[in-house]
CSV table of C-alpha atoms and ligand atoms in Angstrom, one decimal:
chain,number,residue,atom,x,y,z
A,1,MET,CA,68.9,67.0,192.7
A,2,SER,CA,72.5,67.0,193.4
A,3,PHE,CA,74.9,66.7,190.7
A,4,THR,CA,77.7,64.1,190.9
A,5,LEU,CA,81.2,63.8,189.0
A,6,PRO,CA,80.9,60.4,186.8
A,7,ASP,CA,84.0,57.7,186.8
A,8,LEU,CA,85.3,58.5,183.2
A,9,PRO,CA,84.4,55.3,181.7
A,10,TYR,CA,88.4,53.9,180.2
A,11,ALA,CA,91.6,54.5,182.1
A,12,TYR,CA,93.0,57.8,181.7
A,13,ASP,CA,96.1,55.8,179.4
A,14,SER,CA,93.3,54.4,176.9
A,15,LEU,CA,93.5,57.3,174.8
A,16,GLN,CA,96.5,57.8,173.7
A,17,PRO,CA,98.1,59.2,171.9
A,18,PHE,CA,94.9,60.8,170.5
A,19,MET,CA,94.6,62.0,174.2
A,20,SER,CA,97.0,61.7,176.7
A,21,ALA,CA,97.0,60.3,180.5
A,22,GLU,CA,97.8,64.5,182.2
A,23,THR,CA,95.4,66.1,179.9
A,24,LEU,CA,92.1,63.6,181.2
A,25,GLU,CA,93.6,64.3,184.8
A,26,PHE,CA,93.3,67.9,184.7
A,27,HIS,CA,90.0,68.1,182.4
A,28,HIS,CA,88.1,65.4,184.4
A,29,ASP,CA,89.7,65.5,187.2
A,30,LYS,CA,90.0,69.7,188.0
A,31,HIS,CA,88.1,71.6,185.2
A,32,HIS,CA,84.9,69.1,185.7
A,33,LYS,CA,84.7,68.4,189.4
A,34,ALA,CA,84.7,73.0,189.1
A,35,TYR,CA,81.3,72.5,187.1
A,36,VAL,CA,79.5,70.0,189.9
A,37,ASP,CA,80.8,72.0,192.5
A,38,LYS,CA,78.9,75.1,191.0
A,39,GLY,CA,76.4,73.7,189.3
A,40,ASN,CA,75.0,72.4,192.8
A,41,GLU,CA,75.8,75.6,194.4
A,42,LEU,CA,73.9,77.6,191.9
A,43,ALA,CA,71.0,74.5,190.4
A,44,GLY,CA,71.4,71.6,193.5
A,45,ASP,CA,68.6,71.4,196.6
A,46,GLY,CA,67.4,74.5,197.5
A,47,THR,CA,67.5,76.3,194.4
A,48,LYS,CA,64.9,76.9,191.6
A,49,TYR,CA,65.8,73.7,189.5
A,50,ALA,CA,65.8,71.0,192.4
A,51,GLY,CA,64.3,68.3,191.4
A,52,MET,CA,64.8,68.6,187.0
A,53,SER,CA,66.2,66.9,184.7
A,54,ILE,CA,70.0,68.2,184.2
A,55,GLU,CA,68.5,68.8,180.6
A,56,ASP,CA,65.3,70.6,181.6
A,57,ILE,CA,67.6,73.2,183.7
A,58,CYS,CA,70.0,73.5,180.6
A,59,LYS,CA,66.9,74.6,178.6
A,60,LYS,CA,65.4,76.7,181.4
A,61,ALA,CA,68.3,78.4,182.4
A,62,TYR,CA,69.1,79.0,179.0
A,63,SER,CA,65.8,81.0,178.4
A,64,ASP,CA,65.3,82.3,181.8
A,65,SER,CA,68.8,84.0,180.4
A,66,ASP,CA,70.7,82.5,183.8
A,67,GLN,CA,74.1,82.7,181.9
A,68,ALA,CA,75.8,81.1,185.6
A,69,VAL,CA,73.4,78.0,185.4
A,70,VAL,CA,73.8,78.3,181.9
A,71,ASN,CA,77.9,77.6,181.8
A,72,GLN,CA,77.8,75.2,184.9
A,73,ILE,CA,75.3,73.0,184.3
A,74,GLY,CA,76.0,73.4,179.7
A,75,GLN,CA,79.3,72.1,180.9
A,76,HIS,CA,78.4,69.6,183.4
A,77,TYR,CA,76.0,68.1,180.7
A,78,ASN,CA,78.5,68.6,178.4
A,79,HIS,CA,80.7,67.3,179.8
A,80,ILE,CA,79.2,63.5,180.9
A,81,HIS,CA,78.7,62.7,177.4
A,82,PHE,CA,81.7,64.2,176.4
A,83,TRP,CA,84.0,61.1,178.0
A,84,GLN,CA,81.0,58.7,176.5
A,85,TRP,CA,81.8,59.9,173.2
A,86,MET,CA,85.4,58.9,173.2
A,87,LYS,CA,87.0,55.3,173.1
A,88,GLY,CA,90.2,53.8,172.4
A,89,GLY,CA,90.1,53.1,169.0
A,90,GLY,CA,87.4,54.7,168.7
A,91,GLY,CA,87.1,56.9,165.1
A,92,GLY,CA,87.1,55.4,161.4
A,93,THR,CA,84.7,54.8,158.3
A,94,ARG,CA,81.5,53.7,159.2
A,95,VAL,CA,79.1,54.8,161.6
A,96,PRO,CA,76.4,51.9,162.3
A,97,GLY,CA,73.4,51.5,161.2
A,98,LYS,CA,70.1,53.8,162.6
A,99,LEU,CA,72.6,56.3,162.1
A,100,GLU,CA,74.0,55.8,158.3
A,101,PRO,CA,70.7,57.5,156.7
A,102,LEU,CA,71.1,60.0,158.5
A,103,VAL,CA,74.6,60.5,157.8
A,104,ASP,CA,73.7,59.6,154.0
A,105,ALA,CA,70.7,62.2,154.3
A,106,TYR,CA,73.3,64.9,154.9
A,107,GLY,CA,75.8,64.0,152.2
A,108,GLY,CA,77.5,61.3,153.6
A,109,LEU,CA,80.1,60.9,156.6
A,110,ASP,CA,83.4,62.9,154.9
A,111,LYS,CA,81.2,66.2,154.3
A,112,VAL,CA,79.9,65.3,158.1
A,113,ARG,CA,83.2,65.2,159.2
A,114,SER,CA,84.8,68.3,157.1
A,115,ASP,CA,81.2,70.5,158.4
A,116,PHE,CA,82.1,69.2,161.7
A,117,ILE,CA,86.0,69.9,161.8
A,118,ALA,CA,84.7,73.6,160.4
A,119,ALA,CA,82.8,74.2,163.8
A,120,GLY,CA,84.9,73.3,165.6
A,121,MET,CA,87.1,75.4,163.5
A,122,GLY,CA,84.7,78.7,163.5
A,123,GLN,CA,84.0,78.9,167.0
A,124,PHE,CA,86.1,81.8,168.4
A,125,GLY,CA,87.3,81.4,171.5
A,126,SER,CA,86.1,79.1,174.0
A,127,GLY,CA,82.3,76.2,173.1
A,128,TRP,CA,81.7,73.6,171.2
A,129,CYS,CA,81.1,71.4,168.3
A,130,TRP,CA,78.1,69.7,167.5
A,131,LEU,CA,76.3,67.3,165.6
A,132,ALA,CA,72.7,66.8,166.5
A,133,ILE,CA,69.0,65.7,165.5
A,134,ARG,CA,66.8,68.7,164.1
A,135,ASP,CA,63.0,68.1,163.6
A,136,GLY,CA,64.7,63.9,162.6
A,137,LYS,CA,67.7,65.8,160.6
A,138,LEU,CA,71.5,65.8,161.0
A,139,GLU,CA,73.3,68.9,162.1
A,140,VAL,CA,76.3,70.8,162.5
A,141,ALA,CA,76.1,73.4,165.2
A,142,LYS,CA,78.8,75.0,167.4
A,143,THR,CA,78.3,77.2,170.5
A,144,PRO,CA,80.6,79.4,173.2
A,145,ASN,CA,80.5,78.5,176.4
A,146,GLY,CA,78.8,76.0,178.3
A,147,GLU,CA,75.8,76.2,176.0
A,148,ASN,CA,74.9,73.4,174.1
A,149,PRO,CA,71.7,72.1,171.7
A,150,LEU,CA,69.5,71.4,174.3
A,151,MET,CA,69.5,75.0,174.4
A,152,HIS,CA,69.2,76.0,170.8
A,153,GLY,CA,66.1,73.6,170.2
A,154,ALA,CA,67.7,70.7,168.7
A,155,GLN,CA,69.1,67.1,170.7
A,156,PRO,CA,72.8,67.0,170.5
A,157,ILE,CA,74.3,63.2,169.5
A,158,LEU,CA,78.0,64.2,168.9
A,159,GLY,CA,79.6,66.5,170.5
A,160,CYS,CA,83.6,67.7,170.7
A,161,ASP,CA,85.1,70.2,173.3
A,162,VAL,CA,86.9,72.7,172.0
A,163,TRP,CA,88.3,75.2,175.5
A,164,GLU,CA,91.3,75.3,175.5
A,165,HIS,CA,92.1,72.8,178.5
A,166,SER,CA,91.1,69.8,176.6
A,167,TYR,CA,93.9,69.8,174.3
A,168,TYR,CA,96.6,72.7,175.1
A,169,ILE,CA,98.9,70.0,177.2
A,170,ASP,CA,98.7,68.3,173.9
A,171,TYR,CA,98.8,70.0,171.2
A,172,ARG,CA,99.0,73.1,172.0
A,173,ASN,CA,97.2,75.6,169.9
A,174,ALA,CA,96.9,73.1,167.2
A,175,ARG,CA,93.1,73.2,167.1
A,176,PRO,CA,92.7,71.2,163.4
A,177,LYS,CA,94.5,69.1,164.5
A,178,TYR,CA,92.7,67.9,167.7
A,179,LEU,CA,89.9,68.0,165.6
A,180,GLU,CA,90.9,65.7,163.4
A,181,ALA,CA,91.7,63.1,165.4
A,182,PHE,CA,89.1,63.1,167.0
A,183,PHE,CA,86.7,62.1,164.7
A,184,ASP,CA,89.1,59.8,163.0
A,185,SER,CA,90.2,58.3,166.0
A,186,LEU,CA,88.4,58.7,168.9
A,187,VAL,CA,84.4,59.6,168.2
A,188,ASN,CA,82.5,56.0,170.2
A,189,TRP,CA,80.0,56.1,167.6
A,190,ASP,CA,78.0,53.3,169.9
A,191,TYR,CA,77.3,55.8,172.0
A,192,VAL,CA,76.3,58.8,169.3
A,193,GLU,CA,74.3,56.2,168.2
A,194,SER,CA,72.3,55.2,170.9
A,195,ARG,CA,71.9,59.4,171.6
A,196,LEU,CA,69.4,58.9,168.9
A,197,ASP,CA,67.1,57.3,171.7
A,198,CYS,CA,67.0,60.2,174.1
B,201,LIG,MN1,86.3,71.2,179.0
């Protein structure tokens, strides 16, 4: 398959003041596009990955230790969903119905929040923090660089990009403030819930 850059599902200025139009212009138009372009070279038509789903490419590249494809296609997958995992007026203190029992079994939304932020803080250097489903249960995880939970046997349902390109314009080095704003004010919980069925 060939990979394409999806449009943002909202206007560039719709996540302000928590994420600026300038951040989204660079992050989506430059960074994500570069992963798409490089991904097409490494894993597009004419490669051993031709015809595979992006999820299967993530898993195969990781199990084959194909680091270049892990990075580029992993990042393409992560960013496709990252844009959807946010919305203007997101966050809040309630989650949709199908997520509720999973969050409750984990120990409640406050615990999910603090563990998610701690995972993002604890990822040294570039990477992601996650909510994922493993064996029917919610877990919090972190991964380096372009990796994601698919490569580690779990289903990602929420991810936050903690590469500096995601927050440095708006928050400089204050990664915790960015993570708090993401969780409290940006998360599109309906999209998170929709990932349970994938
Ligand atoms: Mn990014």
